[in-house]
PDB file of N, CA, C and O in Angstrom:
ATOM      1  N   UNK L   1     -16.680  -8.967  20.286  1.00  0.00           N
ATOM      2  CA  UNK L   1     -16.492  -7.665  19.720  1.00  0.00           C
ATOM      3  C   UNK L   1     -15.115  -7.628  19.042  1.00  0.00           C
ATOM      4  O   UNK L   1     -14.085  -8.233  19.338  1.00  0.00           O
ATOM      5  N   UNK L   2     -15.350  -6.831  18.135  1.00  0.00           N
ATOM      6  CA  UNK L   2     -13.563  -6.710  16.814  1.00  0.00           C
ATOM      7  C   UNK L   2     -13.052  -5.332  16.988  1.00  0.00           C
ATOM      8  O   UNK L   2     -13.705  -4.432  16.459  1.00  0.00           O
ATOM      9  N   UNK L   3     -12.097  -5.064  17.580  1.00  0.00           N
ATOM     10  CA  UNK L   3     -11.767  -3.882  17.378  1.00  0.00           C
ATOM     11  C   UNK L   3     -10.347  -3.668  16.344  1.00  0.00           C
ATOM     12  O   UNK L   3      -9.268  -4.259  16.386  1.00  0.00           O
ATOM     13  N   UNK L   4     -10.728  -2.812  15.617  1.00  0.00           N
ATOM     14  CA  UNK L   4      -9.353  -2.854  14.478  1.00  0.00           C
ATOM     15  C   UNK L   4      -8.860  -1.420  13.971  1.00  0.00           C
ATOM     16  O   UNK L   4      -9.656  -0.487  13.869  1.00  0.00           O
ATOM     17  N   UNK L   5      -7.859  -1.327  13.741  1.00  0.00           N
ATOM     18  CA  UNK L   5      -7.062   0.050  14.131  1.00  0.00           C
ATOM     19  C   UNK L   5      -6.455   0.202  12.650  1.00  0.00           C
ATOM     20  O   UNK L   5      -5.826  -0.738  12.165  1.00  0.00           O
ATOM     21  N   UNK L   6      -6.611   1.160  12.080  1.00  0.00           N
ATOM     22  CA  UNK L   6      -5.589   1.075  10.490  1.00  0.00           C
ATOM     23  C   UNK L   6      -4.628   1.931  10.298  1.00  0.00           C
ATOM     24  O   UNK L   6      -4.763   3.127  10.556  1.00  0.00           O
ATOM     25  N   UNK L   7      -3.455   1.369   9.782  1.00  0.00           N
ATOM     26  CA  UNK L   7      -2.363   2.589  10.165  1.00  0.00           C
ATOM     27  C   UNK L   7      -1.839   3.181   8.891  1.00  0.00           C
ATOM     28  O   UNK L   7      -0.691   2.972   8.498  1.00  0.00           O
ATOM     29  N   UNK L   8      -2.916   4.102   8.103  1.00  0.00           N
ATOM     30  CA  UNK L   8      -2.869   4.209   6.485  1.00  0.00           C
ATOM     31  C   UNK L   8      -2.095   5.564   6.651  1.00  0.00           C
ATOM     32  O   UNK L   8      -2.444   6.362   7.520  1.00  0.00           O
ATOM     33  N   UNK L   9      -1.201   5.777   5.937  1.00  0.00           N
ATOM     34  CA  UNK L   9      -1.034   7.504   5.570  1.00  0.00           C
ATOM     35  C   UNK L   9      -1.931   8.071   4.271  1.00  0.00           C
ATOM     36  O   UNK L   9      -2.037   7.545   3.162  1.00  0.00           O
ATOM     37  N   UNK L  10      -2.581   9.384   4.787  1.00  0.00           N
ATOM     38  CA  UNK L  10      -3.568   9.763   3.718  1.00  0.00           C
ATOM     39  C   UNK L  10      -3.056  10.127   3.041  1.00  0.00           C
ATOM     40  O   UNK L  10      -3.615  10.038   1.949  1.00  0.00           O
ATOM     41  N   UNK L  11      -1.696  10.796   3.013  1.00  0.00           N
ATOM     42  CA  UNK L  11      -1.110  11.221   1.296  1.00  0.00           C
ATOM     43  C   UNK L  11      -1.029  10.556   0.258  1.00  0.00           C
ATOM     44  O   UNK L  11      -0.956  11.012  -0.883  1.00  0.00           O
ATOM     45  N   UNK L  12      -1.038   9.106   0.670  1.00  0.00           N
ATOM     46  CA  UNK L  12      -0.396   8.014   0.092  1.00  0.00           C
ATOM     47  C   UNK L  12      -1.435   7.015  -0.480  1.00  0.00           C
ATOM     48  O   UNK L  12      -2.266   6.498   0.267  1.00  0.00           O
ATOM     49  N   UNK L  13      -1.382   6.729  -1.885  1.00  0.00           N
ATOM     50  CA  UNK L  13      -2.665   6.010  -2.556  1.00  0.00           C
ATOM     51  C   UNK L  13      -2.414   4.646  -1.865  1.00  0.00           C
ATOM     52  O   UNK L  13      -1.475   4.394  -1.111  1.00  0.00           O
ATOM     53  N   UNK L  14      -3.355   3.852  -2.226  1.00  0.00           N
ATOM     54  CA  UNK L  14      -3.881   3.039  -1.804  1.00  0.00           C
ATOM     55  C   UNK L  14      -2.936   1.828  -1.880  1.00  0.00           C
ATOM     56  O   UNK L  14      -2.962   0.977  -0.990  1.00  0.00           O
ATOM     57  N   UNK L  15      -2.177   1.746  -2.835  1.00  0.00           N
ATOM     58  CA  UNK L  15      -1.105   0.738  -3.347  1.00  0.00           C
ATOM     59  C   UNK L  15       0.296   1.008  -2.931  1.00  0.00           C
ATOM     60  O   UNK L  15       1.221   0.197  -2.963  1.00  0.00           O
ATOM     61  N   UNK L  16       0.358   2.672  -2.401  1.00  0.00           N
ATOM     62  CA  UNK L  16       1.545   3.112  -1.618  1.00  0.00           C
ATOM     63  C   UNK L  16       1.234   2.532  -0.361  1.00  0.00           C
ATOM     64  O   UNK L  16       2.038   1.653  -0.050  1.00  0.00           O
ATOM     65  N   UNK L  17       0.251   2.753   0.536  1.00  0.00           N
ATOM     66  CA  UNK L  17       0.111   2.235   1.590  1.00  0.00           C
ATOM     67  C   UNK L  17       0.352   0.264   1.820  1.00  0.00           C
ATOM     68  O   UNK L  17       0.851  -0.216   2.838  1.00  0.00           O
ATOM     69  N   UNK L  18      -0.049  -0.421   0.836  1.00  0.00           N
ATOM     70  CA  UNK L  18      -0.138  -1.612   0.978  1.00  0.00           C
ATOM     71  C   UNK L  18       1.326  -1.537   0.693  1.00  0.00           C
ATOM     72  O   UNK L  18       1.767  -1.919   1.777  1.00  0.00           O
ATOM     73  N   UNK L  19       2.431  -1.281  -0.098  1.00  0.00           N
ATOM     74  CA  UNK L  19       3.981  -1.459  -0.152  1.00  0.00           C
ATOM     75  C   UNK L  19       4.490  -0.952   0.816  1.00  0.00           C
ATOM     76  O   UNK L  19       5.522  -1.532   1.154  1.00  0.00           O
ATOM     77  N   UNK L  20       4.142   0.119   1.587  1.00  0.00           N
ATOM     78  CA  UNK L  20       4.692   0.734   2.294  1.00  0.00           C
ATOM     79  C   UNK L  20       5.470  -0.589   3.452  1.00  0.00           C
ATOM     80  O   UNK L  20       6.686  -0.554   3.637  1.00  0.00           O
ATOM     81  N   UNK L  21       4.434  -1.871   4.263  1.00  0.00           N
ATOM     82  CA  UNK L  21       4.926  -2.616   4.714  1.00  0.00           C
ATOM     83  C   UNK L  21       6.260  -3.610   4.213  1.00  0.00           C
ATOM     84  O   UNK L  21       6.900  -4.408   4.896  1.00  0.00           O
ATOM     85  N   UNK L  22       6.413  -3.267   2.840  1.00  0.00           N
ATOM     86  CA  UNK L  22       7.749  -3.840   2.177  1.00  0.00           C
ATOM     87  C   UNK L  22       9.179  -2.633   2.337  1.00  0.00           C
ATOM     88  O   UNK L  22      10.221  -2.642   1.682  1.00  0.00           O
ATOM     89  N   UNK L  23       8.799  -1.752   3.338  1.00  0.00           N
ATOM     90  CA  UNK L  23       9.899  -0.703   3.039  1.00  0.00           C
ATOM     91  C   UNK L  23      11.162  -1.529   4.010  1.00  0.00           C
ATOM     92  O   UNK L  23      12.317  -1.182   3.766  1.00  0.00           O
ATOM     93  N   UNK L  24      11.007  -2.294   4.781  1.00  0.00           N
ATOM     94  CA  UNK L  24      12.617  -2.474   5.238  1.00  0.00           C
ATOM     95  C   UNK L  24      13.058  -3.700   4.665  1.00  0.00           C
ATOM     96  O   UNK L  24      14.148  -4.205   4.934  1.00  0.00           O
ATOM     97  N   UNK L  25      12.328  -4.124   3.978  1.00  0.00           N
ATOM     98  CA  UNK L  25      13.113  -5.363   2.682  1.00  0.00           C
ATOM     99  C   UNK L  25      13.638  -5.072   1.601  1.00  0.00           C
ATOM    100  O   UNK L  25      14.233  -5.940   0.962  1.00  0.00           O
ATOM    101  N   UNK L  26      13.509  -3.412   1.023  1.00  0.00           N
ATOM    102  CA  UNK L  26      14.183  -2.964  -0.216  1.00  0.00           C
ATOM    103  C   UNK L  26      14.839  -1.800   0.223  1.00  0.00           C
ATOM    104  O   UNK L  26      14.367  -1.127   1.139  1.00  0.00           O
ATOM    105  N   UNK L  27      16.044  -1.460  -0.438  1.00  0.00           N
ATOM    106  CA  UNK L  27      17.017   0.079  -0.311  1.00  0.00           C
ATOM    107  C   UNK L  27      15.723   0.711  -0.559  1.00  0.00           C
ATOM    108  O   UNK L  27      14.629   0.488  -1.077  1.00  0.00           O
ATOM    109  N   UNK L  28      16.760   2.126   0.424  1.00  0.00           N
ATOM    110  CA  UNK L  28      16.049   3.541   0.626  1.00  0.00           C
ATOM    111  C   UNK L  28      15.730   3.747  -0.673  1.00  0.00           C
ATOM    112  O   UNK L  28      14.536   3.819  -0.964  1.00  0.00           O
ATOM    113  N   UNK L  29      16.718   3.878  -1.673  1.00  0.00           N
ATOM    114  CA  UNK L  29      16.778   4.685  -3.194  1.00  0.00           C
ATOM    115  C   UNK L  29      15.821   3.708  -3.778  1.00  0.00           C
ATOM    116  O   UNK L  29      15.540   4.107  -4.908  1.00  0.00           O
ATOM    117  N   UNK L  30      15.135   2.487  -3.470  1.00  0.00           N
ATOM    118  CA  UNK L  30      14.036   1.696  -4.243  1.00  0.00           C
ATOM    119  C   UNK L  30      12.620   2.762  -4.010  1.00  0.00           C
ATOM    120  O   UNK L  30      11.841   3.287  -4.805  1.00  0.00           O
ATOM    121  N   UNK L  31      12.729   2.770  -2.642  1.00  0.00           N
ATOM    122  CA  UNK L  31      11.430   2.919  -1.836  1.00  0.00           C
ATOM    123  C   UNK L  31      11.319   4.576  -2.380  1.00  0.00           C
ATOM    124  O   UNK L  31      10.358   5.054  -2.983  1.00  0.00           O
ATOM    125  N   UNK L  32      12.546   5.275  -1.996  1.00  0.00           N
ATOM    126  CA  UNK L  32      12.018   6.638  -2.350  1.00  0.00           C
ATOM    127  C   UNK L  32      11.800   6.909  -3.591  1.00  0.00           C
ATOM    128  O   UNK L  32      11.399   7.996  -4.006  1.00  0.00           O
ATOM    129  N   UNK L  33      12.074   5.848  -4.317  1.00  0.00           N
ATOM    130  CA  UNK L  33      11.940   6.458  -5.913  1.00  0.00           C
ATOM    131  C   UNK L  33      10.388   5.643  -6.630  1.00  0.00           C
ATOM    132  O   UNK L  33       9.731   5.674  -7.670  1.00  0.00           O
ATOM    133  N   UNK L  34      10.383   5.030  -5.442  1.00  0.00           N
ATOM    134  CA  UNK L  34       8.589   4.318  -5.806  1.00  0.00           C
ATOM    135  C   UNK L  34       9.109   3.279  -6.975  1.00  0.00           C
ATOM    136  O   UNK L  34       8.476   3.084  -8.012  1.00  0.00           O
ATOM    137  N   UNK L  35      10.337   2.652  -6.655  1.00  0.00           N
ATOM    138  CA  UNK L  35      10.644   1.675  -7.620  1.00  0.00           C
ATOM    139  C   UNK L  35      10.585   0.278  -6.555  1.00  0.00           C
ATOM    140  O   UNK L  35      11.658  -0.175  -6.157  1.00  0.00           O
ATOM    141  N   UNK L  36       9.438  -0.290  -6.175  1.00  0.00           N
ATOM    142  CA  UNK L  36       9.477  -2.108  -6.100  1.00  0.00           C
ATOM    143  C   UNK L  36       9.507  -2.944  -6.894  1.00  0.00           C
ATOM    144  O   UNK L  36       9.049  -2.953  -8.036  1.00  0.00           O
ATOM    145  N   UNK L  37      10.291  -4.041  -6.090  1.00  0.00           N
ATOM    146  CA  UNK L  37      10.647  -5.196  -6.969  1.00  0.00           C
ATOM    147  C   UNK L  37       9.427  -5.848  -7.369  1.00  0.00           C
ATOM    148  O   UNK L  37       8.390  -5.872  -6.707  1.00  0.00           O
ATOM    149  N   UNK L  38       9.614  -6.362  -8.470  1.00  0.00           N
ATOM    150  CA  UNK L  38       8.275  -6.796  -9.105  1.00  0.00           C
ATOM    151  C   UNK L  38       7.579  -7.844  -8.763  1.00  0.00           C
ATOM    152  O   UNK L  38       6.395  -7.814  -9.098  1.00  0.00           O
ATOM    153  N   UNK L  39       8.052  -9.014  -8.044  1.00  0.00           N
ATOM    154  CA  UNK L  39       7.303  -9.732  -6.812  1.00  0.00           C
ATOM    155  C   UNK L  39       6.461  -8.983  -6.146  1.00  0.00           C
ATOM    156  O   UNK L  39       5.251  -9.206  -6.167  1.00  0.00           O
ATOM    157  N   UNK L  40       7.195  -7.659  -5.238  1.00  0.00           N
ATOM    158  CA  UNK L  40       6.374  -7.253  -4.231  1.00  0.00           C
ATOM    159  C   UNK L  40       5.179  -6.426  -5.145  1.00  0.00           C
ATOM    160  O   UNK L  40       4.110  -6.415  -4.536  1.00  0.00           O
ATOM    161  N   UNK L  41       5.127  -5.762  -6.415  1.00  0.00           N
ATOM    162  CA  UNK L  41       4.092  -4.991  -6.972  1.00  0.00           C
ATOM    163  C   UNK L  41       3.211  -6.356  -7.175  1.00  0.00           C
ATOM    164  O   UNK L  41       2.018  -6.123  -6.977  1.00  0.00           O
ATOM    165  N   UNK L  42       3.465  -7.640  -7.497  1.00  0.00           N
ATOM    166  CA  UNK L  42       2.579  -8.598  -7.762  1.00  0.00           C
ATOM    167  C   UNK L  42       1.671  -9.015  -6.660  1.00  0.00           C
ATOM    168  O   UNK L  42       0.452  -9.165  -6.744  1.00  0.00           O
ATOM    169  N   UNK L  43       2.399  -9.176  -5.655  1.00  0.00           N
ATOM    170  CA  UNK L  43       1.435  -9.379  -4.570  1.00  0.00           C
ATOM    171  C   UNK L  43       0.902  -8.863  -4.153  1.00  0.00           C
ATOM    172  O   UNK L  43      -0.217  -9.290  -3.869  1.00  0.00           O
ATOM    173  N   UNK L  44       1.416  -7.105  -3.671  1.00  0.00           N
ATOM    174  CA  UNK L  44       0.270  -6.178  -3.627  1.00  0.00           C
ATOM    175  C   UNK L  44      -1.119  -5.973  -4.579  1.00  0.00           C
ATOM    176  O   UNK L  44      -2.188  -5.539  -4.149  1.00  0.00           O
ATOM    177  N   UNK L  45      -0.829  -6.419  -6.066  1.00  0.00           N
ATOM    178  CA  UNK L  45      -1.914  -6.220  -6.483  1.00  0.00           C
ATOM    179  C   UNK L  45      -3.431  -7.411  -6.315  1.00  0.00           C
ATOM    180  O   UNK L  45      -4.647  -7.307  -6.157  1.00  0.00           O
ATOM    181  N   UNK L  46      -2.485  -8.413  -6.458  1.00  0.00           N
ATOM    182  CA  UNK L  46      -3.242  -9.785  -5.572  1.00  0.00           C
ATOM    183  C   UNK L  46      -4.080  -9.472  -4.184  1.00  0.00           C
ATOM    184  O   UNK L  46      -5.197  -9.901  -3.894  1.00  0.00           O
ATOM    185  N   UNK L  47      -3.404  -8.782  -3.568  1.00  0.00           N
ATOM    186  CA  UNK L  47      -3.588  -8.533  -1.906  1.00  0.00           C
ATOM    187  C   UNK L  47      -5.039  -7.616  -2.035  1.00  0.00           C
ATOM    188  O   UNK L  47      -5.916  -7.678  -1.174  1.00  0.00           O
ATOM    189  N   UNK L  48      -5.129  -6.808  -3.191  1.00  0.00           N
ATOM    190  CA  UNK L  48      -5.526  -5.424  -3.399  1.00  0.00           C
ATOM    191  C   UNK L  48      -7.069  -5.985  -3.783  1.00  0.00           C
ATOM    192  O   UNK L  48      -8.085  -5.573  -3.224  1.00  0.00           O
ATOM    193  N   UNK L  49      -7.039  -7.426  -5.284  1.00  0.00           N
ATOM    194  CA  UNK L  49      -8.211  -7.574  -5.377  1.00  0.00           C
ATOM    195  C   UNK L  49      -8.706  -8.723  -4.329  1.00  0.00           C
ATOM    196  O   UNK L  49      -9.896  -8.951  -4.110  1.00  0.00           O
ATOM    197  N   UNK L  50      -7.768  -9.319  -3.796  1.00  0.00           N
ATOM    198  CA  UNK L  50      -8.488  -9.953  -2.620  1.00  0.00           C
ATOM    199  C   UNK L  50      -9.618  -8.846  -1.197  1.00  0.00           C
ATOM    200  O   UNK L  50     -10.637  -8.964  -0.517  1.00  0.00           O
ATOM    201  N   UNK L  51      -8.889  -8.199  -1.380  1.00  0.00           N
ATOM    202  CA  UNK L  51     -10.134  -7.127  -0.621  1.00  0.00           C
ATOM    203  C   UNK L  51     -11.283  -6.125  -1.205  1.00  0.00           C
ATOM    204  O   UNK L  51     -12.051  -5.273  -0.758  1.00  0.00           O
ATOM    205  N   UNK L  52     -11.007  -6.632  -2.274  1.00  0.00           N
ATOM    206  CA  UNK L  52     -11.697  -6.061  -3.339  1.00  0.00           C
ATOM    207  C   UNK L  52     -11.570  -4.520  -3.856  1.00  0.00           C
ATOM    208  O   UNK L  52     -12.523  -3.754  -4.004  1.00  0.00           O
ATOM    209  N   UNK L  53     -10.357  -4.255  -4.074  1.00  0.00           N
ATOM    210  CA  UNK L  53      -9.942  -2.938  -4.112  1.00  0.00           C
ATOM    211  C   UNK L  53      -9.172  -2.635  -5.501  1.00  0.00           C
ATOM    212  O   UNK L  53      -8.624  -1.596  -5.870  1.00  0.00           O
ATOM    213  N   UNK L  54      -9.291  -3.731  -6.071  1.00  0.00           N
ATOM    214  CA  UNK L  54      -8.529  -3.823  -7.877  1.00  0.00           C
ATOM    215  C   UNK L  54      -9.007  -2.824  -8.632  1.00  0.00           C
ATOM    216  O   UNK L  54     -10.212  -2.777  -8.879  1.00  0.00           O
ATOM    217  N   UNK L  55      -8.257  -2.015  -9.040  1.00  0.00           N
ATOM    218  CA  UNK L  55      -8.492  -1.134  -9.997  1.00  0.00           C
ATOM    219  C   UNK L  55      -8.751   0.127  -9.167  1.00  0.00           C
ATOM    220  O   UNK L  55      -9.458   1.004  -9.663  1.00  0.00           O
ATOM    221  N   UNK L  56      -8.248   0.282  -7.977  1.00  0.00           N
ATOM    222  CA  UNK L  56      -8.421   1.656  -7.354  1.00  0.00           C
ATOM    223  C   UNK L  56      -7.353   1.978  -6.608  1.00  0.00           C
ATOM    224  O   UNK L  56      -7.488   2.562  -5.532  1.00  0.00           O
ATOM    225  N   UNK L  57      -5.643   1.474  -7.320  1.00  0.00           N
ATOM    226  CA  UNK L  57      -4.600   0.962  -6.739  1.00  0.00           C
ATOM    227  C   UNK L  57      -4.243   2.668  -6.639  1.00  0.00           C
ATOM    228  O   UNK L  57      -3.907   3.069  -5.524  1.00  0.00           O
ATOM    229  N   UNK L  58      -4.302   3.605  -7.689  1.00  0.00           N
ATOM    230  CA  UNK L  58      -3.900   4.869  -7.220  1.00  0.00           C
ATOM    231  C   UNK L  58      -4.929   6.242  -6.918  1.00  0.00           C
ATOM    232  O   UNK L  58      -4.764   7.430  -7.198  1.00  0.00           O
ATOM    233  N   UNK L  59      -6.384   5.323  -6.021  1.00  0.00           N
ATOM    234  CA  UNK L  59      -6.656   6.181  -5.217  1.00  0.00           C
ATOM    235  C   UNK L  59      -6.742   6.348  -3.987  1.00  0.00           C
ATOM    236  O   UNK L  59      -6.798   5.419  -3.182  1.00  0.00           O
ATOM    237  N   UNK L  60      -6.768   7.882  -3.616  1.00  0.00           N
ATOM    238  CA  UNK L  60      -6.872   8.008  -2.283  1.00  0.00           C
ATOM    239  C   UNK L  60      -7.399   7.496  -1.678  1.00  0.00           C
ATOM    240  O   UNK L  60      -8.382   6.848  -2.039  1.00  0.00           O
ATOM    241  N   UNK L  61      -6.965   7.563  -0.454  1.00  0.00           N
ATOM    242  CA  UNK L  61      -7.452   7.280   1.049  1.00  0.00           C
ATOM    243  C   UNK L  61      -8.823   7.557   1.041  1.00  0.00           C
ATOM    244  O   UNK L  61      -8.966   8.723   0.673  1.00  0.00           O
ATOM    245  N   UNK L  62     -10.112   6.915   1.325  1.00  0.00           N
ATOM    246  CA  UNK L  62     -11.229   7.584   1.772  1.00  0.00           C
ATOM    247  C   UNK L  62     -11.219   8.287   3.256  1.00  0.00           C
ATOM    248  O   UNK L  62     -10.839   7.924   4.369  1.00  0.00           O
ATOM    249  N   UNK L  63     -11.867   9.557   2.685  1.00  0.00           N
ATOM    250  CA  UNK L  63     -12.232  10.350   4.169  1.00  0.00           C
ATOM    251  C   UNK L  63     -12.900   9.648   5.318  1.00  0.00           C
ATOM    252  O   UNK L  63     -13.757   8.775   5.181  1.00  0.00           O
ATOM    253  N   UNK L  64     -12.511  10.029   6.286  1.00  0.00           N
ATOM    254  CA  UNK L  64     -13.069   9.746   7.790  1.00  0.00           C
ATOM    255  C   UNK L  64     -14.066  10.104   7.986  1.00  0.00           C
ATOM    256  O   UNK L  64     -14.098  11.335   7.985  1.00  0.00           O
ATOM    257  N   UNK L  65     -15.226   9.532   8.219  1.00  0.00           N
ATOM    258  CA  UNK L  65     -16.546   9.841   8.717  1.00  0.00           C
ATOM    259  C   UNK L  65     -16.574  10.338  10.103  1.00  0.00           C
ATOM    260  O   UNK L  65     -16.181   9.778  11.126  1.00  0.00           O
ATOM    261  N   UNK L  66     -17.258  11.807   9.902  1.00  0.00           N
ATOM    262  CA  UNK L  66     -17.520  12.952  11.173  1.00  0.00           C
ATOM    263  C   UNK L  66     -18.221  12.500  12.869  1.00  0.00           C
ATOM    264  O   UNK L  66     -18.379  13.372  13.724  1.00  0.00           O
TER     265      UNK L  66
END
């Protein structure tokens, strides 16, 4: 059995959430201004169509099923 836990914030599109794990490798004033270094936007987007999620980098969170 797999049990797996996701720790997404729903405000936050889909490509915020995947950078979000780069926030203690860049200054505050990077992160709050939604400015990453361009390595880390590269790999996130890599990361993004490896799960097959390319081209849906600034949408929301899907809702939680009831």
């Amino acid at each position: 059995m797999i049990f797996q836990e996701f720790a997404l914030v729903e405000p936050l599109s889909t490509m915020e959430n995947v950078l979000s794990g780069r926030l203690g490798y860049v200054p505050f004033w990077r992160s709050f201004l939604r400015r990453f270094p361009e390595p880390d936007m590269d790999k996130a987007f890599r990361l993004l169509d490896r799960v097959s999620s390319a081209g849906r980098e600034d949408a929301p969170l899907p809702r939680p099923l009831d």
